[in-house]
Amino acid sequence: MSITITAFDRSPDGGRGLARDTRIRWALEEVGQPYSVRPVTFDDLKRPGHLALNPFGQIPTYEDGAVALFESGAIVLHVAQTYPGLLPEAPAARARAVSWVFAALSTIEPPILELEGTGHSERDRPWHAERVPLMRDRLHRRLAQLAAHLGDSDWLDGAFSAGDLMMASVLLRVKSSDLLDVHPTLAAYLARAEARPAYRRAYEAQRSFNTRP
Ligand code: GTB
């Protein structure tokens, strides 16, 4: 079954791996599945062909002949449930790994996006200067809880799983900020995740894609 995903024709990050196709590439690399990438421009995103795949007009999407999916969480879970390598076999451990995927997407990612968003679009609002410290505190509380859970462990719950892949993908968004400076446990966790050969391959693939002539 051949797998096709969509990615920005040119990611605005210039190949830093921050767009959400990287997490799909990473999942596919972890399970050893080849894939091809269909580049889409910002105009393509709003055309009927793409909207039929993702009603919100966004990347990434995933097609494998049997199913067409959108939402990076659903795609990573589908890959993890279809191919061995990203979820434990034992039902309870498997369910816990899935809960970490949700934790990444619904507990950690939203305060990160909120903080990022206010920096982009709300800078000239009179309340911006007051709001940023509140948002940073909110995020730091979550990061501290995550670090406390991780403790001395390499991964969130036993072996590396789809939960770690998603959590690390989310934390990568704040890697270039000072936010992890006070959470060395998380900085080390992220470094471990980034050192995985599958992540390196995914990162290099998106980088060469986004810097192609
Ligand atoms: N919940 C969806 C998912 O998880 O799949 C969110 C998908 C999403 O936000 N897609 C973005 C998109 O298509 C790209 S990843 N945006 C176009 C649009 O909405 O019109 C977000 C992103 C984009 C760019 C950078 N960057 O350049 O640094 C980082 C992250």
PDB file of C-alpha atoms and ligand atoms in Angstrom:
ATOM      1  CA  MET A   1       0.000   0.000   0.000  1.00  0.00           C
ATOM      2  CA  SER A   2       1.663   3.248  -1.028  1.00  0.00           C
ATOM      3  CA  ILE A   3       1.449   6.132   1.403  1.00  0.00           C
ATOM      4  CA  THR A   4       1.187   9.780   0.382  1.00  0.00           C
ATOM      5  CA  ILE A   5       1.246  12.700   2.773  1.00  0.00           C
ATOM      6  CA  THR A   6       0.902  16.399   2.116  1.00  0.00           C
ATOM      7  CA  ALA A   7       3.348  19.059   3.202  1.00  0.00           C
ATOM      8  CA  PHE A   8       3.804  22.746   2.480  1.00  0.00           C
ATOM      9  CA  ASP A   9       5.333  23.261  -0.937  1.00  0.00           C
ATOM     10  CA  ARG A  10       7.715  25.553   1.008  1.00  0.00           C
ATOM     11  CA  SER A  11       7.346  25.572   4.759  1.00  0.00           C
ATOM     12  CA  PRO A  12       7.458  29.100   6.189  1.00  0.00           C
ATOM     13  CA  ASP A  13      10.078  27.807   8.651  1.00  0.00           C
ATOM     14  CA  GLY A  14      12.486  27.215   5.761  1.00  0.00           C
ATOM     15  CA  GLY A  15      13.059  23.565   6.733  1.00  0.00           C
ATOM     16  CA  ARG A  16      13.384  23.786  10.531  1.00  0.00           C
ATOM     17  CA  GLY A  17      10.941  20.911  10.818  1.00  0.00           C
ATOM     18  CA  LEU A  18       8.278  22.825  12.732  1.00  0.00           C
ATOM     19  CA  ALA A  19       5.342  22.180  10.404  1.00  0.00           C
ATOM     20  CA  ARG A  20       3.250  19.165  11.302  1.00  0.00           C
ATOM     21  CA  ASP A  21       4.259  16.988   8.365  1.00  0.00           C
ATOM     22  CA  THR A  22       7.492  16.316  10.296  1.00  0.00           C
ATOM     23  CA  ARG A  23       5.695  14.287  12.971  1.00  0.00           C
ATOM     24  CA  ILE A  24       4.074  12.135  10.266  1.00  0.00           C
ATOM     25  CA  ARG A  25       7.386  11.623   8.484  1.00  0.00           C
ATOM     26  CA  TRP A  26       8.914  10.687  11.847  1.00  0.00           C
ATOM     27  CA  ALA A  27       6.184   8.127  12.629  1.00  0.00           C
ATOM     28  CA  LEU A  28       6.593   6.554   9.184  1.00  0.00           C
ATOM     29  CA  GLU A  29      10.368   6.413   9.627  1.00  0.00           C
ATOM     30  CA  GLU A  30       9.974   4.772  13.053  1.00  0.00           C
ATOM     31  CA  VAL A  31       7.830   1.994  11.577  1.00  0.00           C
ATOM     32  CA  GLY A  32       9.933   1.724   8.412  1.00  0.00           C
ATOM     33  CA  GLN A  33       7.231   2.613   5.902  1.00  0.00           C
ATOM     34  CA  PRO A  34       8.199   4.449   2.707  1.00  0.00           C
ATOM     35  CA  TYR A  35       6.014   7.382   1.710  1.00  0.00           C
ATOM     36  CA  SER A  36       5.772  10.067  -0.880  1.00  0.00           C
ATOM     37  CA  VAL A  37       5.042  13.719  -0.317  1.00  0.00           C
ATOM     38  CA  ARG A  38       2.617  15.835  -2.326  1.00  0.00           C
ATOM     39  CA  PRO A  39       3.567  19.482  -1.949  1.00  0.00           C
ATOM     40  CA  VAL A  40       0.705  21.950  -1.542  1.00  0.00           C
ATOM     41  CA  THR A  41       0.826  25.704  -1.780  1.00  0.00           C
ATOM     42  CA  PHE A  42      -1.208  27.984   0.489  1.00  0.00           C
ATOM     43  CA  ASP A  43      -3.587  28.483  -2.455  1.00  0.00           C
ATOM     44  CA  ASP A  44      -3.926  24.703  -2.950  1.00  0.00           C
ATOM     45  CA  LEU A  45      -4.951  24.344   0.709  1.00  0.00           C
ATOM     46  CA  LYS A  46      -8.177  26.252   0.053  1.00  0.00           C
ATOM     47  CA  ARG A  47      -9.107  24.443  -3.181  1.00  0.00           C
ATOM     48  CA  PRO A  48     -11.850  21.791  -3.287  1.00  0.00           C
ATOM     49  CA  GLY A  49      -9.397  18.951  -3.966  1.00  0.00           C
ATOM     50  CA  HIS A  50      -7.534  19.591  -0.747  1.00  0.00           C
ATOM     51  CA  LEU A  51     -10.626  20.550   1.254  1.00  0.00           C
ATOM     52  CA  ALA A  52     -12.034  17.119   0.433  1.00  0.00           C
ATOM     53  CA  LEU A  53      -9.047  15.675   2.303  1.00  0.00           C
ATOM     54  CA  ASN A  54      -8.961  18.233   5.097  1.00  0.00           C
ATOM     55  CA  PRO A  55     -12.051  20.426   5.569  1.00  0.00           C
ATOM     56  CA  PHE A  56      -9.940  22.959   7.486  1.00  0.00           C
ATOM     57  CA  GLY A  57      -7.610  23.483   4.557  1.00  0.00           C
ATOM     58  CA  GLN A  58      -4.441  22.476   6.356  1.00  0.00           C
ATOM     59  CA  ILE A  59      -1.523  20.079   6.123  1.00  0.00           C
ATOM     60  CA  PRO A  60      -0.766  17.310   6.893  1.00  0.00           C
ATOM     61  CA  THR A  61      -3.014  14.758   5.240  1.00  0.00           C
ATOM     62  CA  TYR A  62      -2.392  11.060   4.768  1.00  0.00           C
ATOM     63  CA  GLU A  63      -3.618   8.622   2.126  1.00  0.00           C
ATOM     64  CA  ASP A  64      -2.738   4.960   1.862  1.00  0.00           C
ATOM     65  CA  GLY A  65      -5.296   3.631  -0.624  1.00  0.00           C
ATOM     66  CA  ALA A  66      -7.535   2.299   2.153  1.00  0.00           C
ATOM     67  CA  VAL A  67      -8.018   5.493   4.115  1.00  0.00           C
ATOM     68  CA  ALA A  68      -7.626   9.268   3.756  1.00  0.00           C
ATOM     69  CA  LEU A  69      -6.956  11.105   7.003  1.00  0.00           C
ATOM     70  CA  PHE A  70      -6.290  14.556   8.392  1.00  0.00           C
ATOM     71  CA  GLU A  71      -5.199  15.737  11.890  1.00  0.00           C
ATOM     72  CA  SER A  72      -1.655  14.813  12.805  1.00  0.00           C
ATOM     73  CA  GLY A  73      -2.786  12.986  15.970  1.00  0.00           C
ATOM     74  CA  ALA A  74      -5.164  10.736  14.053  1.00  0.00           C
ATOM     75  CA  ILE A  75      -2.540  10.086  11.400  1.00  0.00           C
ATOM     76  CA  VAL A  76       0.204   9.186  13.890  1.00  0.00           C
ATOM     77  CA  LEU A  77      -2.198   6.904  15.759  1.00  0.00           C
ATOM     78  CA  HIS A  78      -3.271   5.244  12.526  1.00  0.00           C
ATOM     79  CA  VAL A  79       0.354   4.611  11.563  1.00  0.00           C
ATOM     80  CA  ALA A  80       1.106   3.326  15.073  1.00  0.00           C
ATOM     81  CA  GLN A  81      -1.922   1.010  15.045  1.00  0.00           C
ATOM     82  CA  THR A  82      -1.237  -0.273  11.538  1.00  0.00           C
ATOM     83  CA  TYR A  83       2.481  -1.026  11.751  1.00  0.00           C
ATOM     84  CA  PRO A  84       4.510  -2.386  14.672  1.00  0.00           C
ATOM     85  CA  GLY A  85       7.023  -0.172  16.443  1.00  0.00           C
ATOM     86  CA  LEU A  86       5.198   2.711  18.074  1.00  0.00           C
ATOM     87  CA  LEU A  87       2.730   1.100  20.480  1.00  0.00           C
ATOM     88  CA  PRO A  88       3.200  -1.655  23.050  1.00  0.00           C
ATOM     89  CA  GLU A  89       1.331  -4.934  22.521  1.00  0.00           C
ATOM     90  CA  ALA A  90      -0.097  -5.193  26.048  1.00  0.00           C
ATOM     91  CA  PRO A  91      -3.543  -3.506  26.050  1.00  0.00           C
ATOM     92  CA  ALA A  92      -3.046  -1.441  29.215  1.00  0.00           C
ATOM     93  CA  ALA A  93       0.382  -0.167  28.154  1.00  0.00           C
ATOM     94  CA  ARG A  94      -1.002   0.535  24.674  1.00  0.00           C
ATOM     95  CA  ALA A  95      -3.866   2.565  26.136  1.00  0.00           C
ATOM     96  CA  ARG A  96      -1.419   4.542  28.283  1.00  0.00           C
ATOM     97  CA  ALA A  97       0.742   5.318  25.233  1.00  0.00           C
ATOM     98  CA  VAL A  98      -2.372   6.596  23.445  1.00  0.00           C
ATOM     99  CA  SER A  99      -3.186   8.792  26.430  1.00  0.00           C
ATOM    100  CA  TRP A 100       0.249  10.415  26.061  1.00  0.00           C
ATOM    101  CA  VAL A 101      -0.561  11.246  22.435  1.00  0.00           C
ATOM    102  CA  PHE A 102      -3.675  13.035  23.699  1.00  0.00           C
ATOM    103  CA  ALA A 103      -1.746  14.657  26.545  1.00  0.00           C
ATOM    104  CA  ALA A 104       0.718  16.095  24.036  1.00  0.00           C
ATOM    105  CA  LEU A 105      -2.025  17.420  21.765  1.00  0.00           C
ATOM    106  CA  SER A 106      -4.610  18.576  24.250  1.00  0.00           C
ATOM    107  CA  THR A 107      -2.693  19.459  27.424  1.00  0.00           C
ATOM    108  CA  ILE A 108       0.778  20.596  26.327  1.00  0.00           C
ATOM    109  CA  GLU A 109       0.360  21.865  22.757  1.00  0.00           C
ATOM    110  CA  PRO A 110      -2.503  24.359  23.384  1.00  0.00           C
ATOM    111  CA  PRO A 111      -0.638  26.594  25.894  1.00  0.00           C
ATOM    112  CA  ILE A 112       2.409  26.511  23.587  1.00  0.00           C
ATOM    113  CA  LEU A 113       0.318  27.584  20.592  1.00  0.00           C
ATOM    114  CA  GLU A 114      -1.439  30.242  22.666  1.00  0.00           C
ATOM    115  CA  LEU A 115       1.868  31.773  23.700  1.00  0.00           C
ATOM    116  CA  GLU A 116       3.259  31.557  20.179  1.00  0.00           C
ATOM    117  CA  GLY A 117       0.063  33.049  18.739  1.00  0.00           C
ATOM    118  CA  THR A 118       0.034  36.041  21.050  1.00  0.00           C
ATOM    119  CA  GLY A 119       3.603  36.829  19.994  1.00  0.00           C
ATOM    120  CA  HIS A 120       2.553  36.810  16.346  1.00  0.00           C
ATOM    121  CA  SER A 121      -0.805  38.497  16.232  1.00  0.00           C
ATOM    122  CA  GLU A 122      -1.523  40.324  19.491  1.00  0.00           C
ATOM    123  CA  ARG A 123       1.648  42.299  20.087  1.00  0.00           C
ATOM    124  CA  ASP A 124      -0.017  45.675  19.547  1.00  0.00           C
ATOM    125  CA  ARG A 125      -2.919  44.997  21.935  1.00  0.00           C
ATOM    126  CA  PRO A 126      -2.868  47.020  25.172  1.00  0.00           C
ATOM    127  CA  TRP A 127      -3.181  43.866  27.288  1.00  0.00           C
ATOM    128  CA  HIS A 128      -0.385  41.974  25.542  1.00  0.00           C
ATOM    129  CA  ALA A 129       2.383  42.821  28.044  1.00  0.00           C
ATOM    130  CA  GLU A 130       0.212  41.696  30.950  1.00  0.00           C
ATOM    131  CA  ARG A 131      -1.012  38.555  29.244  1.00  0.00           C
ATOM    132  CA  VAL A 132       2.351  37.077  28.219  1.00  0.00           C
ATOM    133  CA  PRO A 133       3.629  36.363  31.770  1.00  0.00           C
ATOM    134  CA  LEU A 134       0.311  34.714  32.622  1.00  0.00           C
ATOM    135  CA  MET A 135       0.574  32.481  29.577  1.00  0.00           C
ATOM    136  CA  ARG A 136       4.196  31.654  30.311  1.00  0.00           C
ATOM    137  CA  ASP A 137       3.295  30.725  33.914  1.00  0.00           C
ATOM    138  CA  ARG A 138       0.467  28.510  32.700  1.00  0.00           C
ATOM    139  CA  LEU A 139       2.791  26.721  30.297  1.00  0.00           C
ATOM    140  CA  HIS A 140       5.594  26.409  32.881  1.00  0.00           C
ATOM    141  CA  ARG A 141       3.182  24.736  35.298  1.00  0.00           C
ATOM    142  CA  ARG A 142       2.355  22.104  32.682  1.00  0.00           C
ATOM    143  CA  LEU A 143       6.000  21.624  31.728  1.00  0.00           C
ATOM    144  CA  ALA A 144       6.961  21.198  35.397  1.00  0.00           C
ATOM    145  CA  GLN A 145       4.261  18.534  35.794  1.00  0.00           C
ATOM    146  CA  LEU A 146       5.503  16.753  32.692  1.00  0.00           C
ATOM    147  CA  ALA A 147       9.115  16.895  33.937  1.00  0.00           C
ATOM    148  CA  ALA A 148       8.037  15.554  37.349  1.00  0.00           C
ATOM    149  CA  HIS A 149       6.329  12.618  35.662  1.00  0.00           C
ATOM    150  CA  LEU A 150       9.352  11.899  33.496  1.00  0.00           C
ATOM    151  CA  GLY A 151      11.795  12.010  36.420  1.00  0.00           C
ATOM    152  CA  ASP A 152      14.849   9.898  35.585  1.00  0.00           C
ATOM    153  CA  SER A 153      13.080   7.878  32.878  1.00  0.00           C
ATOM    154  CA  ASP A 154      14.109   8.080  29.264  1.00  0.00           C
ATOM    155  CA  TRP A 155      10.529   7.992  27.967  1.00  0.00           C
ATOM    156  CA  LEU A 156       7.070   8.754  29.275  1.00  0.00           C
ATOM    157  CA  ASP A 157       5.888   5.196  29.932  1.00  0.00           C
ATOM    158  CA  GLY A 158       8.390   2.425  29.318  1.00  0.00           C
ATOM    159  CA  ALA A 159       9.738   2.094  25.787  1.00  0.00           C
ATOM    160  CA  PHE A 160       9.626   4.946  23.269  1.00  0.00           C
ATOM    161  CA  SER A 161       6.095   5.155  21.842  1.00  0.00           C
ATOM    162  CA  ALA A 162       3.785   7.259  19.703  1.00  0.00           C
ATOM    163  CA  GLY A 163       3.158   9.232  22.922  1.00  0.00           C
ATOM    164  CA  ASP A 164       6.821  10.241  23.089  1.00  0.00           C
ATOM    165  CA  LEU A 165       6.911  10.994  19.370  1.00  0.00           C
ATOM    166  CA  MET A 166       3.986  13.381  19.752  1.00  0.00           C
ATOM    167  CA  MET A 167       5.212  14.930  23.010  1.00  0.00           C
ATOM    168  CA  ALA A 168       8.667  15.583  21.561  1.00  0.00           C
ATOM    169  CA  SER A 169       7.113  16.985  18.373  1.00  0.00           C
ATOM    170  CA  VAL A 170       5.114  19.431  20.473  1.00  0.00           C
ATOM    171  CA  LEU A 171       8.101  20.405  22.644  1.00  0.00           C
ATOM    172  CA  LEU A 172      10.169  21.088  19.533  1.00  0.00           C
ATOM    173  CA  ARG A 173       8.004  24.170  19.048  1.00  0.00           C
ATOM    174  CA  VAL A 174       9.623  25.788  22.108  1.00  0.00           C
ATOM    175  CA  LYS A 175      13.141  24.499  21.590  1.00  0.00           C
ATOM    176  CA  SER A 176      14.431  27.803  20.226  1.00  0.00           C
ATOM    177  CA  SER A 177      12.934  29.804  23.129  1.00  0.00           C
ATOM    178  CA  ASP A 178      14.149  30.051  26.738  1.00  0.00           C
ATOM    179  CA  LEU A 179      11.177  28.034  27.989  1.00  0.00           C
ATOM    180  CA  LEU A 180      13.020  24.756  28.515  1.00  0.00           C
ATOM    181  CA  ASP A 181      15.965  26.417  30.306  1.00  0.00           C
ATOM    182  CA  VAL A 182      14.283  25.818  33.655  1.00  0.00           C
ATOM    183  CA  HIS A 183      13.203  22.285  32.696  1.00  0.00           C
ATOM    184  CA  PRO A 184      16.501  20.461  32.047  1.00  0.00           C
ATOM    185  CA  THR A 185      14.710  17.110  32.298  1.00  0.00           C
ATOM    186  CA  LEU A 186      12.598  18.065  29.297  1.00  0.00           C
ATOM    187  CA  ALA A 187      15.535  19.524  27.372  1.00  0.00           C
ATOM    188  CA  ALA A 188      17.352  16.189  27.828  1.00  0.00           C
ATOM    189  CA  TYR A 189      14.194  14.260  26.844  1.00  0.00           C
ATOM    190  CA  LEU A 190      13.919  16.316  23.679  1.00  0.00           C
ATOM    191  CA  ALA A 191      17.601  15.776  22.862  1.00  0.00           C
ATOM    192  CA  ARG A 192      17.094  11.994  23.247  1.00  0.00           C
ATOM    193  CA  ALA A 193      14.113  12.106  20.918  1.00  0.00           C
ATOM    194  CA  GLU A 194      15.955  14.212  18.341  1.00  0.00           C
ATOM    195  CA  ALA A 195      18.888  11.790  18.419  1.00  0.00           C
ATOM    196  CA  ARG A 196      16.719   8.900  17.237  1.00  0.00           C
ATOM    197  CA  PRO A 197      17.767   7.801  13.741  1.00  0.00           C
ATOM    198  CA  ALA A 198      14.137   7.874  12.570  1.00  0.00           C
ATOM    199  CA  TYR A 199      13.776  11.489  13.682  1.00  0.00           C
ATOM    200  CA  ARG A 200      17.065  12.424  11.993  1.00  0.00           C
ATOM    201  CA  ARG A 201      15.850  10.867   8.728  1.00  0.00           C
ATOM    202  CA  ALA A 202      12.489  12.634   8.965  1.00  0.00           C
ATOM    203  CA  TYR A 203      14.151  15.952   9.765  1.00  0.00           C
ATOM    204  CA  GLU A 204      16.638  15.640   6.893  1.00  0.00           C
ATOM    205  CA  ALA A 205      13.872  14.625   4.483  1.00  0.00           C
ATOM    206  CA  GLN A 206      11.742  17.662   5.282  1.00  0.00           C
ATOM    207  CA  ARG A 207      14.812  19.930   5.268  1.00  0.00           C
ATOM    208  CA  SER A 208      15.939  18.846   1.816  1.00  0.00           C
ATOM    209  CA  PHE A 209      12.323  19.027   0.604  1.00  0.00           C
ATOM    210  CA  ASN A 210      11.947  22.597   1.882  1.00  0.00           C
ATOM    211  CA  THR A 211      15.328  23.757   0.591  1.00  0.00           C
ATOM    212  CA  ARG A 212      15.130  22.079  -2.819  1.00  0.00           C
ATOM    213  CA  PRO A 213      15.961  24.390  -5.746  1.00  0.00           C
TER     214      PRO A 213
HETATM  215  N1  GTB B   1      -4.674  20.190  14.378  1.00  0.00           N
HETATM  216  C1  GTB B   1      -4.057  20.102  13.085  1.00  0.00           C
HETATM  217  C2  GTB B   1      -3.101  18.907  13.044  1.00  0.00           C
HETATM  218  O1  GTB B   1      -2.567  18.555  14.108  1.00  0.00           O
HETATM  219  O2  GTB B   1      -2.905  18.303  11.980  1.00  0.00           O
HETATM  220  C3  GTB B   1      -3.334  21.410  12.806  1.00  0.00           C
HETATM  221  C4  GTB B   1      -2.733  21.423  11.423  1.00  0.00           C
HETATM  222  C5  GTB B   1      -2.024  22.737  11.152  1.00  0.00           C
HETATM  223  O3  GTB B   1      -1.959  23.655  12.003  1.00  0.00           O
HETATM  224  N2  GTB B   1      -1.496  22.843   9.938  1.00  0.00           N
HETATM  225  C6  GTB B   1      -0.795  24.040   9.548  1.00  0.00           C
HETATM  226  C7  GTB B   1      -1.420  24.575   8.262  1.00  0.00           C
HETATM  227  O4  GTB B   1      -1.746  23.841   7.365  1.00  0.00           O
HETATM  228  C8  GTB B   1       0.661  23.690   9.250  1.00  0.00           C
HETATM  229  S1  GTB B   1       1.488  23.099  10.695  1.00  0.00           S
HETATM  230  N3  GTB B   1      -1.551  25.903   8.169  1.00  0.00           N
HETATM  231  C9  GTB B   1      -2.043  26.548   6.997  1.00  0.00           C
HETATM  232  C10 GTB B   1      -3.380  27.157   7.185  1.00  0.00           C
HETATM  233  O5  GTB B   1      -4.019  26.945   8.243  1.00  0.00           O
HETATM  234  O6  GTB B   1      -3.808  27.867   6.264  1.00  0.00           O
HETATM  235  C11 GTB B   1       1.597  24.641  11.662  1.00  0.00           C
HETATM  236  C12 GTB B   1       2.873  25.361  11.398  1.00  0.00           C
HETATM  237  C13 GTB B   1       3.035  26.094  10.247  1.00  0.00           C
HETATM  238  C14 GTB B   1       4.249  26.774  10.040  1.00  0.00           C
HETATM  239  C15 GTB B   1       5.241  26.694  10.985  1.00  0.00           C
HETATM  240  N4  GTB B   1       6.457  27.393  10.791  1.00  0.00           N
HETATM  241  O7  GTB B   1       6.741  27.836   9.678  1.00  0.00           O
HETATM  242  O8  GTB B   1       7.244  27.546  11.753  1.00  0.00           O
HETATM  243  C16 GTB B   1       5.062  25.948  12.141  1.00  0.00           C
HETATM  244  C17 GTB B   1       3.867  25.267  12.334  1.00  0.00           C
END
